[in-house]
Coordinates of C-alpha atoms in Angstrom, one line a residue:
X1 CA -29.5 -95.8 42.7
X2 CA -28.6 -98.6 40.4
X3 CA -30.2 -102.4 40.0
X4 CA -26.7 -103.7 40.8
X5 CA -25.8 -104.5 36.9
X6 CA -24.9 -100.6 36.1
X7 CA -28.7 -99.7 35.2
X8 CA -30.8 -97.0 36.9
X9 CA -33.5 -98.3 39.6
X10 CA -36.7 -97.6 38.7
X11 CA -38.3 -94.2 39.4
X12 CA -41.7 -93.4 40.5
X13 CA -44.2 -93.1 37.1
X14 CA -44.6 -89.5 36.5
X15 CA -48.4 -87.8 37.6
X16 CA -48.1 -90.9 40.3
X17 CA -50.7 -89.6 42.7
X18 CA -49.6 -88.6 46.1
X19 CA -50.0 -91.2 49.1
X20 CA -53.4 -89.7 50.0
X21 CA -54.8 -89.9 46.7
X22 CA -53.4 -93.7 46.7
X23 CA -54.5 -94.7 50.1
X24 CA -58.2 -93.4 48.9
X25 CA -58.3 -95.5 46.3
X26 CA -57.2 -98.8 48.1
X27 CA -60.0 -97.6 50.8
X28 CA -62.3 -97.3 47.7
X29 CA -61.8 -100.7 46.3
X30 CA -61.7 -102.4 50.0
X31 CA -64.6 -100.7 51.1
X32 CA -66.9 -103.2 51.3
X33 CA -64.2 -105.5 53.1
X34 CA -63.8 -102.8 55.6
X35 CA -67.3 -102.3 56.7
X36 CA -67.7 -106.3 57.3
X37 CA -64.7 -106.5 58.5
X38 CA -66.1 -104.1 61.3
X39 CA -69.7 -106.0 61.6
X40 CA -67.7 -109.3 61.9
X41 CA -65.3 -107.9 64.9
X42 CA -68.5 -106.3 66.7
X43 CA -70.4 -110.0 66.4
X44 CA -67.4 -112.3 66.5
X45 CA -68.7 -115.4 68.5
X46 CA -72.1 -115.6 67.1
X47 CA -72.6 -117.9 64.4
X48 CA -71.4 -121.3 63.5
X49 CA -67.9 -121.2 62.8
X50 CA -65.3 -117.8 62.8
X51 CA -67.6 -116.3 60.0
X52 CA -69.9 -119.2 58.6
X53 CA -73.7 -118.8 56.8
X54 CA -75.5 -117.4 59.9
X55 CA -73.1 -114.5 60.7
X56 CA -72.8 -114.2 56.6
X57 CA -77.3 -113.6 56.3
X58 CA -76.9 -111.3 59.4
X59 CA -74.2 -109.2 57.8
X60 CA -76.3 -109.1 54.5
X61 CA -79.3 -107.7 56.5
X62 CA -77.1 -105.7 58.6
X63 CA -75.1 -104.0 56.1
X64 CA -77.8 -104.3 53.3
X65 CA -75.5 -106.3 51.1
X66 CA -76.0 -109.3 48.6
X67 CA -74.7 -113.1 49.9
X68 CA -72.4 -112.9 47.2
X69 CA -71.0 -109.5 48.1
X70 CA -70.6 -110.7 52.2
X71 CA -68.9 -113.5 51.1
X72 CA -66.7 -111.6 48.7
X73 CA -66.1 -108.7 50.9
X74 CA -65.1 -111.5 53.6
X75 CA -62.0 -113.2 51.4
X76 CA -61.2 -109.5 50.6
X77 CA -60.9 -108.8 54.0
X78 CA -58.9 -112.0 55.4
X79 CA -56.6 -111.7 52.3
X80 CA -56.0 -107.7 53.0
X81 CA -56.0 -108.3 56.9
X82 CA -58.3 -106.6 58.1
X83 CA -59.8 -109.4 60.3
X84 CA -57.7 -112.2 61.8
X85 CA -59.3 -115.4 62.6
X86 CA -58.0 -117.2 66.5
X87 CA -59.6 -120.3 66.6
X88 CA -63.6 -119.3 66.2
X89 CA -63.0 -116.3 67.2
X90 CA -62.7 -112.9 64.6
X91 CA -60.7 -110.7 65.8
X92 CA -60.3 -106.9 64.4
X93 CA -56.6 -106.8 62.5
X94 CA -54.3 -104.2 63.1
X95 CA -54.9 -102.8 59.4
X96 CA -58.4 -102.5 60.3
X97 CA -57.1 -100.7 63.7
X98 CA -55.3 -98.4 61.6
X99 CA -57.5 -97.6 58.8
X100 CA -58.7 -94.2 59.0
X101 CA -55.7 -92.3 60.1
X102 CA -52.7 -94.1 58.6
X103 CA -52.5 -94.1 54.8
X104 CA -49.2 -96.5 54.6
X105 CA -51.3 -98.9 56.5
X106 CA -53.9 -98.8 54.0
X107 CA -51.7 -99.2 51.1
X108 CA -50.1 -102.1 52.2
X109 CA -53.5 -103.8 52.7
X110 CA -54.1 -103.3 49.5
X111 CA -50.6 -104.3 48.2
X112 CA -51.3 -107.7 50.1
X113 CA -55.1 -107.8 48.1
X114 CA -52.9 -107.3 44.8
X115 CA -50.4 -110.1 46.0
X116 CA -53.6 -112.2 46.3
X117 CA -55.3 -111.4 42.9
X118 CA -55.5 -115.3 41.9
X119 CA -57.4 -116.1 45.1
X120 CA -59.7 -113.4 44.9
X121 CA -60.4 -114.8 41.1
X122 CA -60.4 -118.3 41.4
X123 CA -58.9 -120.0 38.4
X124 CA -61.2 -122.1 35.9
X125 CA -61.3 -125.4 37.8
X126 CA -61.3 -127.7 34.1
X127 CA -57.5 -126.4 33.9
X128 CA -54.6 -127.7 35.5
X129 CA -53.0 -126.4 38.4
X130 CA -49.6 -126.3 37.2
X131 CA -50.4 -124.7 34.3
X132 CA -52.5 -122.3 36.1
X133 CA -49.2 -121.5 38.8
X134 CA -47.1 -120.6 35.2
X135 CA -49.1 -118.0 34.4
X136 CA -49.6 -116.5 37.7
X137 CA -45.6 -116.5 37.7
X138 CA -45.6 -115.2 34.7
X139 CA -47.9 -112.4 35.3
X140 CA -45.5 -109.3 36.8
X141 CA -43.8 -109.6 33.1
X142 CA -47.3 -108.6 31.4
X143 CA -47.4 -105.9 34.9
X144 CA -44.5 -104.5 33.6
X145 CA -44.8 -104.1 29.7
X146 CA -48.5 -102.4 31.2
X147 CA -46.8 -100.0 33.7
X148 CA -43.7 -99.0 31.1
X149 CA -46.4 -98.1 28.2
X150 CA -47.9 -96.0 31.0
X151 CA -51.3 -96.2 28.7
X152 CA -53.5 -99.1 27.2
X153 CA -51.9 -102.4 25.9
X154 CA -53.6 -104.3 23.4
X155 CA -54.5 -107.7 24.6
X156 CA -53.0 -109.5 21.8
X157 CA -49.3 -107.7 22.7
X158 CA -50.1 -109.0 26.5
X159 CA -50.7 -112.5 25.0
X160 CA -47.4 -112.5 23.1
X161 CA -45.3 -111.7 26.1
X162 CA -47.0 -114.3 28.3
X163 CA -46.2 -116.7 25.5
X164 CA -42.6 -115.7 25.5
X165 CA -42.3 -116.1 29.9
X166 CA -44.2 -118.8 29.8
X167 CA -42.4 -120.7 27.5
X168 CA -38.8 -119.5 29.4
X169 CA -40.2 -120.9 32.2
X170 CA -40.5 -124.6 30.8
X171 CA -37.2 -123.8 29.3
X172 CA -35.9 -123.3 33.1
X173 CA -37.2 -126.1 34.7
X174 CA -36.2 -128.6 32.1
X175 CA -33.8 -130.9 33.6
X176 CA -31.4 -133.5 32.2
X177 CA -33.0 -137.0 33.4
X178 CA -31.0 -139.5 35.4
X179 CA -29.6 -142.6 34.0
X180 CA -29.3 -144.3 30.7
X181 CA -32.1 -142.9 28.3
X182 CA -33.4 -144.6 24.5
X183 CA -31.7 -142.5 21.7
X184 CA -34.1 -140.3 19.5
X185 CA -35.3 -141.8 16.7
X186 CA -35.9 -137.9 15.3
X187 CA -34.8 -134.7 16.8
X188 CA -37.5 -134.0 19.3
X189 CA -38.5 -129.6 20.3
X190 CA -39.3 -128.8 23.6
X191 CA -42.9 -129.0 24.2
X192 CA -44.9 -126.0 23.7
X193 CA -47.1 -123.9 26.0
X194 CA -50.8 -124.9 25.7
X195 CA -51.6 -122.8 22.9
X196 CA -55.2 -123.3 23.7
X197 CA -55.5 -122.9 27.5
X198 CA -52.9 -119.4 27.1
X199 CA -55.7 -116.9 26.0
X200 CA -58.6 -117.7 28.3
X201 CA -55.7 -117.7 30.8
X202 CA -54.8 -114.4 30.3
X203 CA -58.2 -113.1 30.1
X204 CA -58.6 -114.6 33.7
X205 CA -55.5 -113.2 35.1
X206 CA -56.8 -109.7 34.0
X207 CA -59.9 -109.9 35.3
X208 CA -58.3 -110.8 38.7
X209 CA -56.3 -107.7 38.6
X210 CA -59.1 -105.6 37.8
X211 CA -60.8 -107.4 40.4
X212 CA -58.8 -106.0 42.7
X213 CA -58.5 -102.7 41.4
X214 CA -55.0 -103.0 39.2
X215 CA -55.9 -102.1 36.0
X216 CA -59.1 -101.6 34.1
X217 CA -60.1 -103.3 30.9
X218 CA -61.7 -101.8 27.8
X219 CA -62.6 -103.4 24.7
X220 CA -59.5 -105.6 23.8
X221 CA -56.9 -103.9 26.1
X222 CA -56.1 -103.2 29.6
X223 CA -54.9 -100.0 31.5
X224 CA -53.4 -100.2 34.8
X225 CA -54.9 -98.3 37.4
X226 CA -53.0 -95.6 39.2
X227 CA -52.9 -98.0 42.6
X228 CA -51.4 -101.1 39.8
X229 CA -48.8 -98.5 38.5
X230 CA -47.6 -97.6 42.1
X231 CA -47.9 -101.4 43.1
X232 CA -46.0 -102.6 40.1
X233 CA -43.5 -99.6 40.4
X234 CA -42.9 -100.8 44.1
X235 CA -42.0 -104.5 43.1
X236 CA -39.8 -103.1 41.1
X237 CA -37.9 -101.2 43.6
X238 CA -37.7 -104.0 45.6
X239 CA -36.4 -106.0 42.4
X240 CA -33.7 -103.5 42.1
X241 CA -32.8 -103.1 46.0
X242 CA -32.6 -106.7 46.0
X243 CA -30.1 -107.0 42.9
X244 CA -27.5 -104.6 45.3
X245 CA -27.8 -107.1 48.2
X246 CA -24.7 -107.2 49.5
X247 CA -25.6 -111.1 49.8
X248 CA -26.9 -111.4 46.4
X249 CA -29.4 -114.2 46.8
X250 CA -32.1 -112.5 45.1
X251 CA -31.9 -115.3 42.6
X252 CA -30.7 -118.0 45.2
X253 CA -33.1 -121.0 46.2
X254 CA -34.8 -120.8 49.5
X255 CA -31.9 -123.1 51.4
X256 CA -29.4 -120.9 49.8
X257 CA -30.2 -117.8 50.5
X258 CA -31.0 -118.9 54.1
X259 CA -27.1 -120.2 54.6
X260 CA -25.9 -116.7 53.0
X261 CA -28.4 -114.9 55.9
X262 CA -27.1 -117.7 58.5
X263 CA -24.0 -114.7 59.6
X264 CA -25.9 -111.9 59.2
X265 CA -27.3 -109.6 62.0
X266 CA -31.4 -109.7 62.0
X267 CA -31.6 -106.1 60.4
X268 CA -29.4 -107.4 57.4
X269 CA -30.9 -110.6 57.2
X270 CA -34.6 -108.9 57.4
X271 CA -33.3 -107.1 54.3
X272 CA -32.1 -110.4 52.6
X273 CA -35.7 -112.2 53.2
X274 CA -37.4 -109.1 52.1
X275 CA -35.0 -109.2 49.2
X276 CA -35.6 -112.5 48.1
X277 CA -39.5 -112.6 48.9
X278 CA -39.8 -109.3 46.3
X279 CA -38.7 -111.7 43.2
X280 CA -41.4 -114.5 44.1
X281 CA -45.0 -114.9 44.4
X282 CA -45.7 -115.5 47.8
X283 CA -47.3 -119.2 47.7
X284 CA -44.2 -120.5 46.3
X285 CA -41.7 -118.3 48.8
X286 CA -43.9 -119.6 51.3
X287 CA -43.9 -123.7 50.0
X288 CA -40.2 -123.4 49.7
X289 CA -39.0 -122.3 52.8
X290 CA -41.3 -125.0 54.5
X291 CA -39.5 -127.5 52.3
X292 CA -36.0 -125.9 53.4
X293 CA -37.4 -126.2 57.2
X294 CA -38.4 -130.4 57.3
X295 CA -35.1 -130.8 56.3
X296 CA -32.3 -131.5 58.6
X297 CA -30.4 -128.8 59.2
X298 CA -32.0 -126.9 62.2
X299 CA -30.1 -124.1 61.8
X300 CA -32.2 -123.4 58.6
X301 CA -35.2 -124.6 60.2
X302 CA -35.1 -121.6 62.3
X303 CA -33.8 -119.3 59.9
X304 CA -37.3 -120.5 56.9
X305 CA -39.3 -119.1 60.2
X306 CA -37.7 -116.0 60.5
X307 CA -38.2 -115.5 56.9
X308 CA -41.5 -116.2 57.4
X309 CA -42.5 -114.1 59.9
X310 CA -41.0 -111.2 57.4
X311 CA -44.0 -113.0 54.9
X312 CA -46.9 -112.4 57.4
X313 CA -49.8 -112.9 57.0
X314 CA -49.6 -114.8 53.7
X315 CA -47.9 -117.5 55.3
X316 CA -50.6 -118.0 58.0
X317 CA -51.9 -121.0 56.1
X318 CA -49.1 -122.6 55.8
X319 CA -47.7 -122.2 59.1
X320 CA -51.0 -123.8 60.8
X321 CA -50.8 -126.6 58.5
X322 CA -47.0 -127.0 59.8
X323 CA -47.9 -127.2 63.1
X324 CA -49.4 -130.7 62.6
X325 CA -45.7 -131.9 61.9
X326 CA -43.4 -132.9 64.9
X327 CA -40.8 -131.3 63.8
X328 CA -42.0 -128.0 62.4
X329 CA -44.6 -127.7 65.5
X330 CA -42.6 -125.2 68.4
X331 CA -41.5 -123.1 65.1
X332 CA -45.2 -123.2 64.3
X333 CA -46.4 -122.4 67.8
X334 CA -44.5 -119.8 68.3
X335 CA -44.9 -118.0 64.6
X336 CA -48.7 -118.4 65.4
X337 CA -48.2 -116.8 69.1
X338 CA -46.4 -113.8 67.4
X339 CA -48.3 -113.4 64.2
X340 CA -51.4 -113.2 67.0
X341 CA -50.1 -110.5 69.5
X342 CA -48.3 -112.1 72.0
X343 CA -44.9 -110.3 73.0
X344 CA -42.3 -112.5 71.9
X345 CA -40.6 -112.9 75.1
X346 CA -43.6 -114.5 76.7
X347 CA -44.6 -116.5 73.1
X348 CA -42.9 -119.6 74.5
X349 CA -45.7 -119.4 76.9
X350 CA -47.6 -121.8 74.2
X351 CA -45.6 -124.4 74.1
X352 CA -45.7 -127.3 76.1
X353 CA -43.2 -128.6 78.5
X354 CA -41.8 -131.3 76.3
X355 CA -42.3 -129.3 72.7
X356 CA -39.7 -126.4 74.9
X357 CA -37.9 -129.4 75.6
X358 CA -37.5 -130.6 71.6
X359 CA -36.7 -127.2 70.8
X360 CA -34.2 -126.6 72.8
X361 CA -32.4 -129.9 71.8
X362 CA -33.3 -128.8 68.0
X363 CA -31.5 -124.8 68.7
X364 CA -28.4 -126.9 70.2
X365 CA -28.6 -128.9 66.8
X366 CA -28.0 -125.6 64.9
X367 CA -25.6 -124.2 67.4
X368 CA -23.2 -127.4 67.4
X369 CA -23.3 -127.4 63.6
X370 CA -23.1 -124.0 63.2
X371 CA -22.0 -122.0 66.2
X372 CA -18.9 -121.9 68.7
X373 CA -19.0 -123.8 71.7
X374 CA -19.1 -121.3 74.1
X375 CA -22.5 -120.7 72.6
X376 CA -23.3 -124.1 72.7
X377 CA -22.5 -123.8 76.9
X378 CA -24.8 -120.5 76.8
X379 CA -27.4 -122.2 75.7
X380 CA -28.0 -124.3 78.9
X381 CA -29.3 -121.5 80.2
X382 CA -32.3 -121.3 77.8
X383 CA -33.6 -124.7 79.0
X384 CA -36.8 -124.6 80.6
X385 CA -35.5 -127.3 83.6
X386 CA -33.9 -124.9 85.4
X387 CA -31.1 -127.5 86.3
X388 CA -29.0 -129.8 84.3
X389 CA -30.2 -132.9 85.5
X390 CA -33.6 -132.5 85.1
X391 CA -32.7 -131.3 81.8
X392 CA -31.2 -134.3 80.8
X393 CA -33.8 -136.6 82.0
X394 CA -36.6 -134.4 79.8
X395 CA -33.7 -134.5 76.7
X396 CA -33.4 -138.5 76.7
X397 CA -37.1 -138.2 76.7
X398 CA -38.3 -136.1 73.9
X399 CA -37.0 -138.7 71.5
X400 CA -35.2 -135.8 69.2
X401 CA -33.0 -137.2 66.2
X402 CA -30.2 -135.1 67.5
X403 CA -29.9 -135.9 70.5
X404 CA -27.1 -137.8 71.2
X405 CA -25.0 -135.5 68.6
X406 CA -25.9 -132.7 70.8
X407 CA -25.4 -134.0 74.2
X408 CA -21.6 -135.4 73.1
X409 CA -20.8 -131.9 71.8
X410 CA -22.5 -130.1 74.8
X411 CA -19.9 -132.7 76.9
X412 CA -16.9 -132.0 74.7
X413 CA -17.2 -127.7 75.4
X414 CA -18.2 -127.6 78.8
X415 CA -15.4 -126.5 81.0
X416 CA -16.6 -127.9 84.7
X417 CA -15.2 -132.2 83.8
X418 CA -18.2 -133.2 86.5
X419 CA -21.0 -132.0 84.2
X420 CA -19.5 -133.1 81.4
X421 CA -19.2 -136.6 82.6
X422 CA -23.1 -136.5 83.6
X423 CA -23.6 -135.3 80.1
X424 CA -21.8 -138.2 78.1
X425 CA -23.5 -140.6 80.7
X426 CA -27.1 -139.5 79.3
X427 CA -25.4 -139.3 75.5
X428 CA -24.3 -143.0 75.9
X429 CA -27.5 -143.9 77.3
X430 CA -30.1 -142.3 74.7
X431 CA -27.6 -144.4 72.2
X432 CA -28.0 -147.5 73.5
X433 CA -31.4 -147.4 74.5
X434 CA -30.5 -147.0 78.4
X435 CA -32.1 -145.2 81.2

C-alpha cells in the first residue's frame, strides 16, 4: 500500500502489543470512567440534572471515590461514550454495553478519549483561544516525530517542531487583503508565533496526552505509550488511505469535498467523510460542515449531516446546538433520533408535521438542483400528506425559501398536465403572496 504520492503506507510499529494487550490498557486508563459510568446508568433519574452535585456525592460514597475523581471520571466517560445523556435522563452507551467482551469496542473508546485530550485538560484560561486551537492543530506533528523515534524525545526537539507547524500554519492562513492598502514604509516579516505562550503550551498539550494515557513524561522528555503509538499509527493509516481516495479531497474544504461525495454511492462516500475527518481535529470538521450546511445549497445540507453522523458522537454538541436554527432543525432531529437508537426508518417519527413538511420542500431543493426530474416526481411520494393537494396547502405554508423554485420545477417534470397546472397555481400564489 502506498500514500498515493509513491511512498509506502505506514506499518504497524514493531513489538506493537496485540489487540488484547491494547484493549487492557484503554480499560486500565478508563477504569474509573467505566465504573461510574455503570453507577450513573443504575441511578439515572435521581439527582438534579442528567449527572449534577447530588448524583456526583452519591457516586463518591458509593464507589469510594474523591469529588474530583467523580467528576473527572464523568467527562472521561461522556467523551469516551460510555454514557449518553437523553434529556435528564443517563443512559448506558453502547461502548459501555460492549465493554467486557469486545476489545475493538474498547479501543475505539479510547481512541475517541485521545481525540478529546484538550477537553479532558482544559487549556490555561489567561491564553487565547486561537492561539490555544494552533497548537492543538499542531499537535499530531509533535505525535509523529514521538511515534517515528519509537523512544523518548527531548522536550526542547518537541518545542522546535511545534515552532516550525505553528508558524506554517500562520503562513497558511495569511490572506491577501481586499482593496486598496498604504504602501510599506519598511519591508514588514510575517508575525511570529508567541514565543512566550509556545512552551507552557506544549507543556499543557503533553500533560493532556498523558492524561489520557498517550505518552508518559520523564524529566524533560516524553515517551508515547504503547496505546499513543497504536493511536498515532492508526491516524496515520487513515492519512494514507485518504491520500488514494479515488475523490481526493483529503485536503479539500468541507463544501468541496461534500460536492466531490454528492455522486457517490453511501459506502464510497462513508469512505470519503472518513477520509477527510482522519486529516482534521474533530471540533473544526465538525464547525465546518455546519458552516457548509446554513448555506444554501440543500443538497450539501444533507450531505454535512451525513458526514456527521460518520463523526458521532463528537458532533453531539454541535448538532443539539443546530437544532435551535430553522433551517438546520429536521437535519438535527433526525441526527439526534439516530445518534439515540431509533431505527432510521421510523426517525422521522420526531419531527413534526410542518418541520416533515420543510424538509421535504428543502430534499426537492437538492433534487431540482442537483437530480433528474424523474426523481424530482419520485419524491412526491415521500410527502407526509399523502395527497397532492394537501401537500400543497402545507408547502405554501411552511414559508420555505425554495419554495416557489421547487414547485415551478416539480410543474415543469410531471407528466399528468392536470397536476401540473395545480402545481404552478400554488407556485404563482406563494409568489405573490396569494392563497
Amino acid at each position: 500500500m502506498t500514500d498515493g504520492r509513491n511512498r509506502p503506507a505506514p506499518r504497524p510499529p514493531e513489538g506493537t502489543p496485540p489487540t488484547a494487550e491494547l484493549a487492557r490498557q484503554a480499560r486500565e486508563v478508563l477504569a474509573d470512567a467505566v465504573r461510574i459510568a455503570r453507577w450513573a446508568a443504575v441511578d439515572r433519574g435521581s439527582g438534579a440534572g442528567p449527572f449534577g452535585a447530588s448524583a456526583q456525592e452519591r457516586a463518591a460514597a458509593a464507589l469510594e471515590l474523591t469529588p474530583d475523581q467523580v467528576r473527572a471520571g464523568w467527562d472521561r466517560a461522556r467523551l469516551a461514550g460510555l454514557v449518553e445523556l437523553h434529556g435528564g435522563t443517563v443512559r448506558p452507551g453502547w461502548r459501555l454495553q460492549a465493554w467486557d467482551r469486545d476489545d475493538s469496542a474498547v479501543q475505539r473508546g479510547w481512541v475517541a478519549l485521545f481525540d478529546a485530550w484538550s477537553l479532558v485538560h482544559p487549556a490555561p484560561e489567561d491564553v487565547e483561544a486561537s492561539t490555544v486551537a494552533e497548537v492543538v492543530e499542531a499537535v499530531p506533528q509533535v505525535l509523529s516525530l514521538l511515534q517515528l523515534s519509537a523512544g523518548p524525545v527531548l522536550v526542547p526537539a518537541l518545542l522546535d517542531l511545534l515552532r516550525q507547524r505553528v508558524a506554517e500554519l500562520h503562513e497558511e492562513r495569511c490572506e491577501v487583503p481586499y482593496g486598496p492598502q498604504p504602501a510599506p514604509t519598511e519591508p514588514t516579516a510575517p508575525e511570529p508565533p508567541d514565543e512566550i505562550l509556545l512552551p507552557p503550551l506544549l507543556d499543557w498539550a503533553l500533560e493532556g496526552l498523558a492524561a489520557v494515557g498517550a505518552l508518559t513524561l520523564g524529566k524533560g522528555q516524553a515517551t508515547l505509550t504503547p496505546l499513543g503509538n497504536w493511536a498515532v499509527w492508526v491516524k496515520l493509516e487513515q492519512i494514507c488511505v485518504a491520500a488514494q481516495s479515488p475523490a481526493g479531497n483529503i485536503e479539500q474544504s468541507a463544501q468541496h469535498m461534500l460536492r466531490g461525495c454528492a455522486r457517490l454511492t453511501p459506502g464510497p462516500a462513508r469512505a470519503e467523510y472518513r477520509a477527510w475527518l482522519a486529516a482534521r481535529t474533530v471540533g473544526s470538521a465538525v464547525t465546518e460542515l455546519l458552516t457548509v450546511a446554513r448555506g444554501e445549497d440543500a443538497l450539501l445540507r444533507g450531505l454535512a449531516f451525513e458526514a456527521l453522523r460518520v463523526v458521532g458522537a463528537p458532533a453531539e454538541a454541535g448538532v443539539r446546538a443546530a437544532a435551535d436554527e430553522p433551517s438546520l432543525r429536521p437535519y438535527a432531529l433526525l441526527w439526534l433520533a439516530e445518534y439515540e437508537g431509533a431505527d432510521p426508518d421510523d426517525a422521522a417519527d420526531v419531527l413534526t408535521r410542518e418541520e416533515s413538511t420543510w424538509l421535504w420542500v428543502d430534499t426537492a431543493a437538492a433534487v431540482a438542483d442537483h437530480g433528474e426530474s424523474d426523481l424530482l416526481v419520485r419524491h412526491l411520494d415521500s410527502a407526509v400528506q399523502g395527497n397532492v393537494p394537501a401537500l400543497l396547502d402545507e408547502v405554501r405554508a411552511v414559508g420555505h425559501p425554495r419554495t416557489v423554485q421547487v414547485l415551478v420545477a416539480l410543474a415543469a417534470a410531471h407528466p399528468d398536465p392536470a397536476l401540473a397546472k395545480a402545481v404552478r397555481r400554488a407556485a404563482f400564489q406563494v409568489h405573490t403572496g396569494g392563497s
